[in-house]
Amino acid sequence: AIAFSPPPFFVSPSGSSCLPVTVSTNRHMVEVRENTDAVLSCMFQTEKEQNPRIEWKKKGKDVSFVYFDGHFKGPFEGRASIEGATVTLKKVTQEDAGEYRCEISAPLDAVSLGETNVTLKVLVPPHTPSCDIPSGAVTGSLSYCAAGTSRASPPPPTPGSRTTSPSALPATPNATYVINAHSGNTEFTSVSKEDSGRYSCLASNGVGLPKMCDPKHMTIEDVNV
């Protein structure tokens, strides 16, 4: 048998049953936090070829090379390493997220090409959201508190984790507000004086600590007649 070190690939012993080149990964989905390292595993076995060609590509609008002809390319040059066919990307950012493909070419094998895909997801904790909270309104009017965007991955998914969070909101079935599940905004259909209070927006996605904007006071007054 012919053995190699490090062991991510090996060649079947002479005289064994013929097998095509096979390529696999131990993790098709890799999730890591921003600014940490990501390991994209690729393992393969060849029939005869002792020097297979290893390539990594990243899928996007166009397919771009990550590793080709023994070198890392483009934005991966100088910030990635390879052991066997397994690639480690250093200090990943959201720009690195996406689908990667490991390709192994073994010209001497009966089936000379094999591949496997690995998807990289880069997790980013929320930043402090911006909040647009009116300082005042008159009773009976339509008003809303806007929850601004917060850079995060995954994005805060539900109004329960990304919502305007006023301590003064009345916890009653007759509350005059609804929370928009898509935008996270709190929308008042007809404000009353009881809606006066301090409001803020909380962004949370399960990655890192939640972030909240500074609370602002909204005063509801009766219409002057």
PDB file of C-alpha atoms in Angstrom:
ATOM      1  CA  ALA A   1       0.000   0.000   0.000  1.00  0.00           C
ATOM      2  CA  ILE A   2       1.141   3.548  -0.702  1.00  0.00           C
ATOM      3  CA  ALA A   3       0.596   5.881   2.230  1.00  0.00           C
ATOM      4  CA  PHE A   4       0.870   9.648   2.380  1.00  0.00           C
ATOM      5  CA  SER A   5       1.193  12.102   5.255  1.00  0.00           C
ATOM      6  CA  PRO A   6      -0.847  14.143   6.012  1.00  0.00           C
ATOM      7  CA  PRO A   7      -3.646  11.609   5.411  1.00  0.00           C
ATOM      8  CA  PRO A   8      -6.515  13.483   3.685  1.00  0.00           C
ATOM      9  CA  PHE A   9      -5.895  11.340   0.581  1.00  0.00           C
ATOM     10  CA  PHE A  10      -4.514   7.888  -0.187  1.00  0.00           C
ATOM     11  CA  VAL A  11      -4.047   5.544  -3.144  1.00  0.00           C
ATOM     12  CA  SER A  12      -5.471   2.051  -3.168  1.00  0.00           C
ATOM     13  CA  PRO A  13      -2.857  -0.720  -3.085  1.00  0.00           C
ATOM     14  CA  SER A  14      -1.710  -2.251  -6.337  1.00  0.00           C
ATOM     15  CA  GLY A  15      -3.822  -5.190  -7.440  1.00  0.00           C
ATOM     16  CA  SER A  16      -6.928  -4.114  -5.490  1.00  0.00           C
ATOM     17  CA  SER A  17     -10.301  -3.762  -7.186  1.00  0.00           C
ATOM     18  CA  CYS A  18     -10.475  -0.707  -9.448  1.00  0.00           C
ATOM     19  CA  LEU A  19     -12.319   2.224  -7.937  1.00  0.00           C
ATOM     20  CA  PRO A  20     -12.950   5.636  -9.490  1.00  0.00           C
ATOM     21  CA  VAL A  21     -11.621   8.736  -7.789  1.00  0.00           C
ATOM     22  CA  THR A  22     -13.939   9.496  -4.857  1.00  0.00           C
ATOM     23  CA  VAL A  23     -14.221  12.846  -3.103  1.00  0.00           C
ATOM     24  CA  SER A  24     -16.046  13.627   0.147  1.00  0.00           C
ATOM     25  CA  THR A  25     -16.236  16.077   3.041  1.00  0.00           C
ATOM     26  CA  ASN A  26     -16.997  15.554   6.691  1.00  0.00           C
ATOM     27  CA  ARG A  27     -18.985  18.821   6.862  1.00  0.00           C
ATOM     28  CA  HIS A  28     -21.115  20.052   3.991  1.00  0.00           C
ATOM     29  CA  MET A  29     -22.239  23.050   6.084  1.00  0.00           C
ATOM     30  CA  VAL A  30     -19.673  25.061   8.030  1.00  0.00           C
ATOM     31  CA  GLU A  31     -20.806  27.837  10.387  1.00  0.00           C
ATOM     32  CA  VAL A  32     -18.216  30.077  12.046  1.00  0.00           C
ATOM     33  CA  ARG A  33     -18.197  33.535  13.591  1.00  0.00           C
ATOM     34  CA  GLU A  34     -16.751  36.483  11.739  1.00  0.00           C
ATOM     35  CA  ASN A  35     -12.970  36.944  12.164  1.00  0.00           C
ATOM     36  CA  THR A  36     -12.397  33.293  13.093  1.00  0.00           C
ATOM     37  CA  ASP A  37     -10.926  30.510  10.951  1.00  0.00           C
ATOM     38  CA  ALA A  38     -13.053  28.230   8.768  1.00  0.00           C
ATOM     39  CA  VAL A  39     -11.984  24.691   7.863  1.00  0.00           C
ATOM     40  CA  LEU A  40     -13.388  23.398   4.563  1.00  0.00           C
ATOM     41  CA  SER A  41     -12.675  19.695   4.557  1.00  0.00           C
ATOM     42  CA  CYS A  42     -12.056  17.656   1.414  1.00  0.00           C
ATOM     43  CA  MET A  43     -10.945  14.008   1.404  1.00  0.00           C
ATOM     44  CA  PHE A  44     -10.334  11.814  -1.585  1.00  0.00           C
ATOM     45  CA  GLN A  45      -9.215   8.396  -2.749  1.00  0.00           C
ATOM     46  CA  THR A  46      -7.733   7.543  -6.127  1.00  0.00           C
ATOM     47  CA  GLU A  47      -7.377   4.299  -8.069  1.00  0.00           C
ATOM     48  CA  LYS A  48      -3.934   4.796  -9.657  1.00  0.00           C
ATOM     49  CA  GLU A  49      -3.079   8.461  -9.721  1.00  0.00           C
ATOM     50  CA  GLN A  50      -0.434   9.375  -7.152  1.00  0.00           C
ATOM     51  CA  ASN A  51      -0.328  13.106  -7.936  1.00  0.00           C
ATOM     52  CA  PRO A  52      -3.935  14.230  -8.438  1.00  0.00           C
ATOM     53  CA  ARG A  53      -4.671  17.874  -9.196  1.00  0.00           C
ATOM     54  CA  ILE A  54      -6.449  19.702  -6.378  1.00  0.00           C
ATOM     55  CA  GLU A  55      -8.645  22.714  -7.092  1.00  0.00           C
ATOM     56  CA  TRP A  56     -11.017  24.763  -4.966  1.00  0.00           C
ATOM     57  CA  LYS A  57     -13.598  27.076  -6.493  1.00  0.00           C
ATOM     58  CA  LYS A  58     -16.201  29.441  -5.079  1.00  0.00           C
ATOM     59  CA  LYS A  59     -19.611  29.729  -6.671  1.00  0.00           C
ATOM     60  CA  GLY A  60     -21.240  33.112  -7.168  1.00  0.00           C
ATOM     61  CA  LYS A  61     -22.517  34.980 -10.165  1.00  0.00           C
ATOM     62  CA  ASP A  62     -19.362  33.585 -11.715  1.00  0.00           C
ATOM     63  CA  VAL A  63     -17.213  30.691 -10.547  1.00  0.00           C
ATOM     64  CA  SER A  64     -13.863  31.922  -9.228  1.00  0.00           C
ATOM     65  CA  PHE A  65     -10.735  30.048  -8.237  1.00  0.00           C
ATOM     66  CA  VAL A  66      -9.810  29.796  -4.579  1.00  0.00           C
ATOM     67  CA  TYR A  67      -6.915  27.342  -5.020  1.00  0.00           C
ATOM     68  CA  PHE A  68      -5.407  26.457  -8.386  1.00  0.00           C
ATOM     69  CA  ASP A  69      -2.072  25.128  -9.634  1.00  0.00           C
ATOM     70  CA  GLY A  70      -0.704  24.898  -6.098  1.00  0.00           C
ATOM     71  CA  HIS A  71      -1.538  28.492  -5.107  1.00  0.00           C
ATOM     72  CA  PHE A  72      -4.356  30.432  -3.496  1.00  0.00           C
ATOM     73  CA  LYS A  73      -5.886  33.081  -5.718  1.00  0.00           C
ATOM     74  CA  GLY A  74      -7.399  36.549  -5.386  1.00  0.00           C
ATOM     75  CA  PRO A  75      -8.625  37.518  -1.918  1.00  0.00           C
ATOM     76  CA  PHE A  76      -7.506  34.165  -0.475  1.00  0.00           C
ATOM     77  CA  GLU A  77      -3.836  34.677  -1.271  1.00  0.00           C
ATOM     78  CA  GLY A  78      -1.887  35.029   1.956  1.00  0.00           C
ATOM     79  CA  ARG A  79      -4.861  34.233   4.214  1.00  0.00           C
ATOM     80  CA  ALA A  80      -5.484  30.540   3.606  1.00  0.00           C
ATOM     81  CA  SER A  81      -3.627  27.255   3.990  1.00  0.00           C
ATOM     82  CA  ILE A  82      -4.088  23.746   2.636  1.00  0.00           C
ATOM     83  CA  GLU A  83      -3.322  20.341   4.137  1.00  0.00           C
ATOM     84  CA  GLY A  84      -3.921  17.473   1.751  1.00  0.00           C
ATOM     85  CA  ALA A  85      -7.033  18.888   0.081  1.00  0.00           C
ATOM     86  CA  THR A  86      -8.539  20.494   3.192  1.00  0.00           C
ATOM     87  CA  VAL A  87      -8.484  24.291   3.150  1.00  0.00           C
ATOM     88  CA  THR A  88      -8.426  26.631   6.147  1.00  0.00           C
ATOM     89  CA  LEU A  89      -9.548  30.219   5.569  1.00  0.00           C
ATOM     90  CA  LYS A  90      -8.158  32.716   8.076  1.00  0.00           C
ATOM     91  CA  LYS A  91     -10.273  35.399   9.790  1.00  0.00           C
ATOM     92  CA  VAL A  92     -13.300  35.037   7.561  1.00  0.00           C
ATOM     93  CA  THR A  93     -15.700  37.883   6.786  1.00  0.00           C
ATOM     94  CA  GLN A  94     -19.205  37.922   5.353  1.00  0.00           C
ATOM     95  CA  GLU A  95     -17.643  38.294   1.904  1.00  0.00           C
ATOM     96  CA  ASP A  96     -16.239  34.768   2.325  1.00  0.00           C
ATOM     97  CA  ALA A  97     -19.670  33.229   2.896  1.00  0.00           C
ATOM     98  CA  GLY A  98     -20.969  31.072   0.065  1.00  0.00           C
ATOM     99  CA  GLU A  99     -20.689  27.709  -1.642  1.00  0.00           C
ATOM    100  CA  TYR A 100     -17.286  26.183  -2.316  1.00  0.00           C
ATOM    101  CA  ARG A 101     -16.387  23.210  -4.471  1.00  0.00           C
ATOM    102  CA  CYS A 102     -13.411  20.894  -4.073  1.00  0.00           C
ATOM    103  CA  GLU A 103     -12.408  19.216  -7.345  1.00  0.00           C
ATOM    104  CA  ILE A 104      -9.938  16.355  -7.667  1.00  0.00           C
ATOM    105  CA  SER A 105      -8.551  15.394 -11.085  1.00  0.00           C
ATOM    106  CA  ALA A 106      -6.861  12.020 -11.430  1.00  0.00           C
ATOM    107  CA  PRO A 107      -5.948  11.508 -15.136  1.00  0.00           C
ATOM    108  CA  LEU A 108      -4.730   7.928 -14.620  1.00  0.00           C
ATOM    109  CA  ASP A 109      -8.007   6.745 -13.064  1.00  0.00           C
ATOM    110  CA  ALA A 110     -10.879   5.246 -15.038  1.00  0.00           C
ATOM    111  CA  VAL A 111     -13.152   8.005 -13.714  1.00  0.00           C
ATOM    112  CA  SER A 112     -10.773  10.938 -13.547  1.00  0.00           C
ATOM    113  CA  LEU A 113     -12.805  13.689 -11.862  1.00  0.00           C
ATOM    114  CA  GLY A 114     -14.574  13.904  -8.511  1.00  0.00           C
ATOM    115  CA  GLU A 115     -15.938  16.800  -6.480  1.00  0.00           C
ATOM    116  CA  THR A 116     -17.756  17.768  -3.296  1.00  0.00           C
ATOM    117  CA  ASN A 117     -19.428  20.970  -2.117  1.00  0.00           C
ATOM    118  CA  VAL A 118     -19.069  22.847   1.166  1.00  0.00           C
ATOM    119  CA  THR A 119     -21.235  25.820   2.167  1.00  0.00           C
ATOM    120  CA  LEU A 120     -19.698  28.421   4.458  1.00  0.00           C
ATOM    121  CA  LYS A 121     -21.956  30.550   6.650  1.00  0.00           C
ATOM    122  CA  VAL A 122     -20.333  33.449   8.504  1.00  0.00           C
ATOM    123  CA  LEU A 123     -22.153  34.496  11.675  1.00  0.00           C
ATOM    124  CA  VAL A 124     -22.114  38.163  12.690  1.00  0.00           C
ATOM    125  CA  PRO A 125     -23.536  39.462  15.993  1.00  0.00           C
ATOM    126  CA  PRO A 126     -25.907  42.419  15.739  1.00  0.00           C
ATOM    127  CA  HIS A 127     -24.659  45.984  15.823  1.00  0.00           C
ATOM    128  CA  THR A 128     -26.646  48.650  17.638  1.00  0.00           C
ATOM    129  CA  PRO A 129     -29.735  49.361  15.506  1.00  0.00           C
ATOM    130  CA  SER A 130     -30.840  52.834  14.553  1.00  0.00           C
ATOM    131  CA  CYS A 131     -34.217  53.910  15.893  1.00  0.00           C
ATOM    132  CA  ASP A 132     -36.650  56.512  14.586  1.00  0.00           C
ATOM    133  CA  ILE A 133     -38.958  57.247  17.504  1.00  0.00           C
ATOM    134  CA  PRO A 134     -41.238  60.321  17.365  1.00  0.00           C
ATOM    135  CA  SER A 135     -41.062  62.673  20.313  1.00  0.00           C
ATOM    136  CA  GLY A 136     -44.798  63.175  20.313  1.00  0.00           C
ATOM    137  CA  ALA A 137     -48.186  62.623  18.668  1.00  0.00           C
ATOM    138  CA  VAL A 138     -51.820  63.526  19.251  1.00  0.00           C
ATOM    139  CA  THR A 139     -54.433  61.098  20.504  1.00  0.00           C
ATOM    140  CA  GLY A 140     -56.240  59.121  17.831  1.00  0.00           C
ATOM    141  CA  SER A 141     -53.507  59.569  15.228  1.00  0.00           C
ATOM    142  CA  LEU A 142     -51.473  56.924  13.419  1.00  0.00           C
ATOM    143  CA  SER A 143     -47.879  56.689  14.614  1.00  0.00           C
ATOM    144  CA  TYR A 144     -45.032  54.242  14.506  1.00  0.00           C
ATOM    145  CA  CYS A 145     -41.596  53.580  15.924  1.00  0.00           C
ATOM    146  CA  ALA A 146     -39.178  52.458  13.218  1.00  0.00           C
ATOM    147  CA  ALA A 147     -36.567  49.823  14.015  1.00  0.00           C
ATOM    148  CA  GLY A 148     -33.556  50.617  11.858  1.00  0.00           C
ATOM    149  CA  THR A 149     -31.259  48.064  10.302  1.00  0.00           C
ATOM    150  CA  SER A 150     -28.666  46.270  12.390  1.00  0.00           C
ATOM    151  CA  ARG A 151     -25.759  44.571  10.612  1.00  0.00           C
ATOM    152  CA  ALA A 152     -26.049  40.926  11.566  1.00  0.00           C
ATOM    153  CA  SER A 153     -25.912  37.418  10.118  1.00  0.00           C
ATOM    154  CA  PRO A 154     -28.316  35.765  10.315  1.00  0.00           C
ATOM    155  CA  PRO A 155     -30.557  38.859  10.342  1.00  0.00           C
ATOM    156  CA  PRO A 156     -32.789  39.178  13.418  1.00  0.00           C
ATOM    157  CA  PRO A 157     -35.634  36.919  12.259  1.00  0.00           C
ATOM    158  CA  THR A 158     -38.732  37.693  14.288  1.00  0.00           C
ATOM    159  CA  PRO A 159     -40.406  40.581  16.089  1.00  0.00           C
ATOM    160  CA  GLY A 160     -39.712  38.704  19.287  1.00  0.00           C
ATOM    161  CA  SER A 161     -35.971  39.145  18.763  1.00  0.00           C
ATOM    162  CA  ARG A 162     -35.940  42.338  16.753  1.00  0.00           C
ATOM    163  CA  THR A 163     -38.611  44.696  17.906  1.00  0.00           C
ATOM    164  CA  THR A 164     -39.365  48.073  19.329  1.00  0.00           C
ATOM    165  CA  SER A 165     -39.440  47.372  23.042  1.00  0.00           C
ATOM    166  CA  PRO A 166     -41.254  50.084  24.992  1.00  0.00           C
ATOM    167  CA  SER A 167     -41.552  49.612  28.728  1.00  0.00           C
ATOM    168  CA  ALA A 168     -44.784  51.582  28.600  1.00  0.00           C
ATOM    169  CA  LEU A 169     -46.614  49.423  26.048  1.00  0.00           C
ATOM    170  CA  PRO A 170     -49.878  48.276  27.643  1.00  0.00           C
ATOM    171  CA  ALA A 171     -50.000  44.520  28.064  1.00  0.00           C
ATOM    172  CA  THR A 172     -53.713  44.307  27.317  1.00  0.00           C
ATOM    173  CA  PRO A 173     -55.841  42.746  24.578  1.00  0.00           C
ATOM    174  CA  ASN A 174     -56.955  46.273  23.650  1.00  0.00           C
ATOM    175  CA  ALA A 175     -53.460  47.544  22.922  1.00  0.00           C
ATOM    176  CA  THR A 176     -53.345  50.124  20.139  1.00  0.00           C
ATOM    177  CA  TYR A 177     -50.166  48.809  18.512  1.00  0.00           C
ATOM    178  CA  VAL A 178     -49.069  45.935  16.313  1.00  0.00           C
ATOM    179  CA  ILE A 179     -45.550  44.733  15.628  1.00  0.00           C
ATOM    180  CA  ASN A 180     -44.669  44.347  11.952  1.00  0.00           C
ATOM    181  CA  ALA A 181     -43.106  40.896  11.640  1.00  0.00           C
ATOM    182  CA  HIS A 182     -41.185  41.862   8.505  1.00  0.00           C
ATOM    183  CA  SER A 183     -39.727  45.243   9.486  1.00  0.00           C
ATOM    184  CA  GLY A 184     -39.728  44.996  13.275  1.00  0.00           C
ATOM    185  CA  ASN A 185     -41.530  48.347  13.489  1.00  0.00           C
ATOM    186  CA  THR A 186     -44.109  49.030  16.164  1.00  0.00           C
ATOM    187  CA  GLU A 187     -47.165  50.563  14.505  1.00  0.00           C
ATOM    188  CA  PHE A 188     -49.842  52.404  16.482  1.00  0.00           C
ATOM    189  CA  THR A 189     -53.216  52.376  14.746  1.00  0.00           C
ATOM    190  CA  SER A 190     -54.686  55.007  17.063  1.00  0.00           C
ATOM    191  CA  VAL A 191     -52.486  56.308  19.838  1.00  0.00           C
ATOM    192  CA  SER A 192     -53.806  57.204  23.268  1.00  0.00           C
ATOM    193  CA  LYS A 193     -52.283  59.046  26.206  1.00  0.00           C
ATOM    194  CA  GLU A 194     -51.541  55.666  27.791  1.00  0.00           C
ATOM    195  CA  ASP A 195     -49.072  55.012  24.966  1.00  0.00           C
ATOM    196  CA  SER A 196     -46.766  57.745  26.273  1.00  0.00           C
ATOM    197  CA  GLY A 197     -43.467  56.316  27.437  1.00  0.00           C
ATOM    198  CA  ARG A 198     -39.862  55.484  26.610  1.00  0.00           C
ATOM    199  CA  TYR A 199     -39.210  53.339  23.546  1.00  0.00           C
ATOM    200  CA  SER A 200     -36.148  51.558  22.185  1.00  0.00           C
ATOM    201  CA  CYS A 201     -35.279  48.868  19.655  1.00  0.00           C
ATOM    202  CA  LEU A 202     -33.611  45.577  20.524  1.00  0.00           C
ATOM    203  CA  ALA A 203     -31.694  43.542  17.907  1.00  0.00           C
ATOM    204  CA  SER A 204     -30.797  39.934  18.650  1.00  0.00           C
ATOM    205  CA  ASN A 205     -29.961  36.966  16.419  1.00  0.00           C
ATOM    206  CA  GLY A 206     -28.512  34.433  18.860  1.00  0.00           C
ATOM    207  CA  VAL A 207     -24.925  35.361  17.938  1.00  0.00           C
ATOM    208  CA  GLY A 208     -23.212  37.451  20.588  1.00  0.00           C
ATOM    209  CA  LEU A 209     -25.038  39.828  22.902  1.00  0.00           C
ATOM    210  CA  PRO A 210     -28.247  41.666  21.912  1.00  0.00           C
ATOM    211  CA  LYS A 211     -27.847  45.354  21.110  1.00  0.00           C
ATOM    212  CA  MET A 212     -30.315  48.132  21.898  1.00  0.00           C
ATOM    213  CA  CYS A 213     -30.542  51.739  20.763  1.00  0.00           C
ATOM    214  CA  ASP A 214     -30.842  54.532  23.314  1.00  0.00           C
ATOM    215  CA  PRO A 215     -34.432  54.855  24.547  1.00  0.00           C
ATOM    216  CA  LYS A 216     -36.410  57.939  23.577  1.00  0.00           C
ATOM    217  CA  HIS A 217     -39.543  59.355  25.148  1.00  0.00           C
ATOM    218  CA  MET A 218     -42.761  59.702  23.145  1.00  0.00           C
ATOM    219  CA  THR A 219     -45.496  61.945  24.565  1.00  0.00           C
ATOM    220  CA  ILE A 220     -49.114  61.616  23.455  1.00  0.00           C
ATOM    221  CA  GLU A 221     -51.320  64.698  23.946  1.00  0.00           C
ATOM    222  CA  ASP A 222     -54.980  65.432  23.350  1.00  0.00           C
ATOM    223  CA  VAL A 223     -55.985  67.383  20.247  1.00  0.00           C
ATOM    224  CA  ASN A 224     -56.420  71.099  20.957  1.00  0.00           C
ATOM    225  CA  VAL A 225     -59.976  72.271  20.320  1.00  0.00           C
TER     226      VAL A 225
END
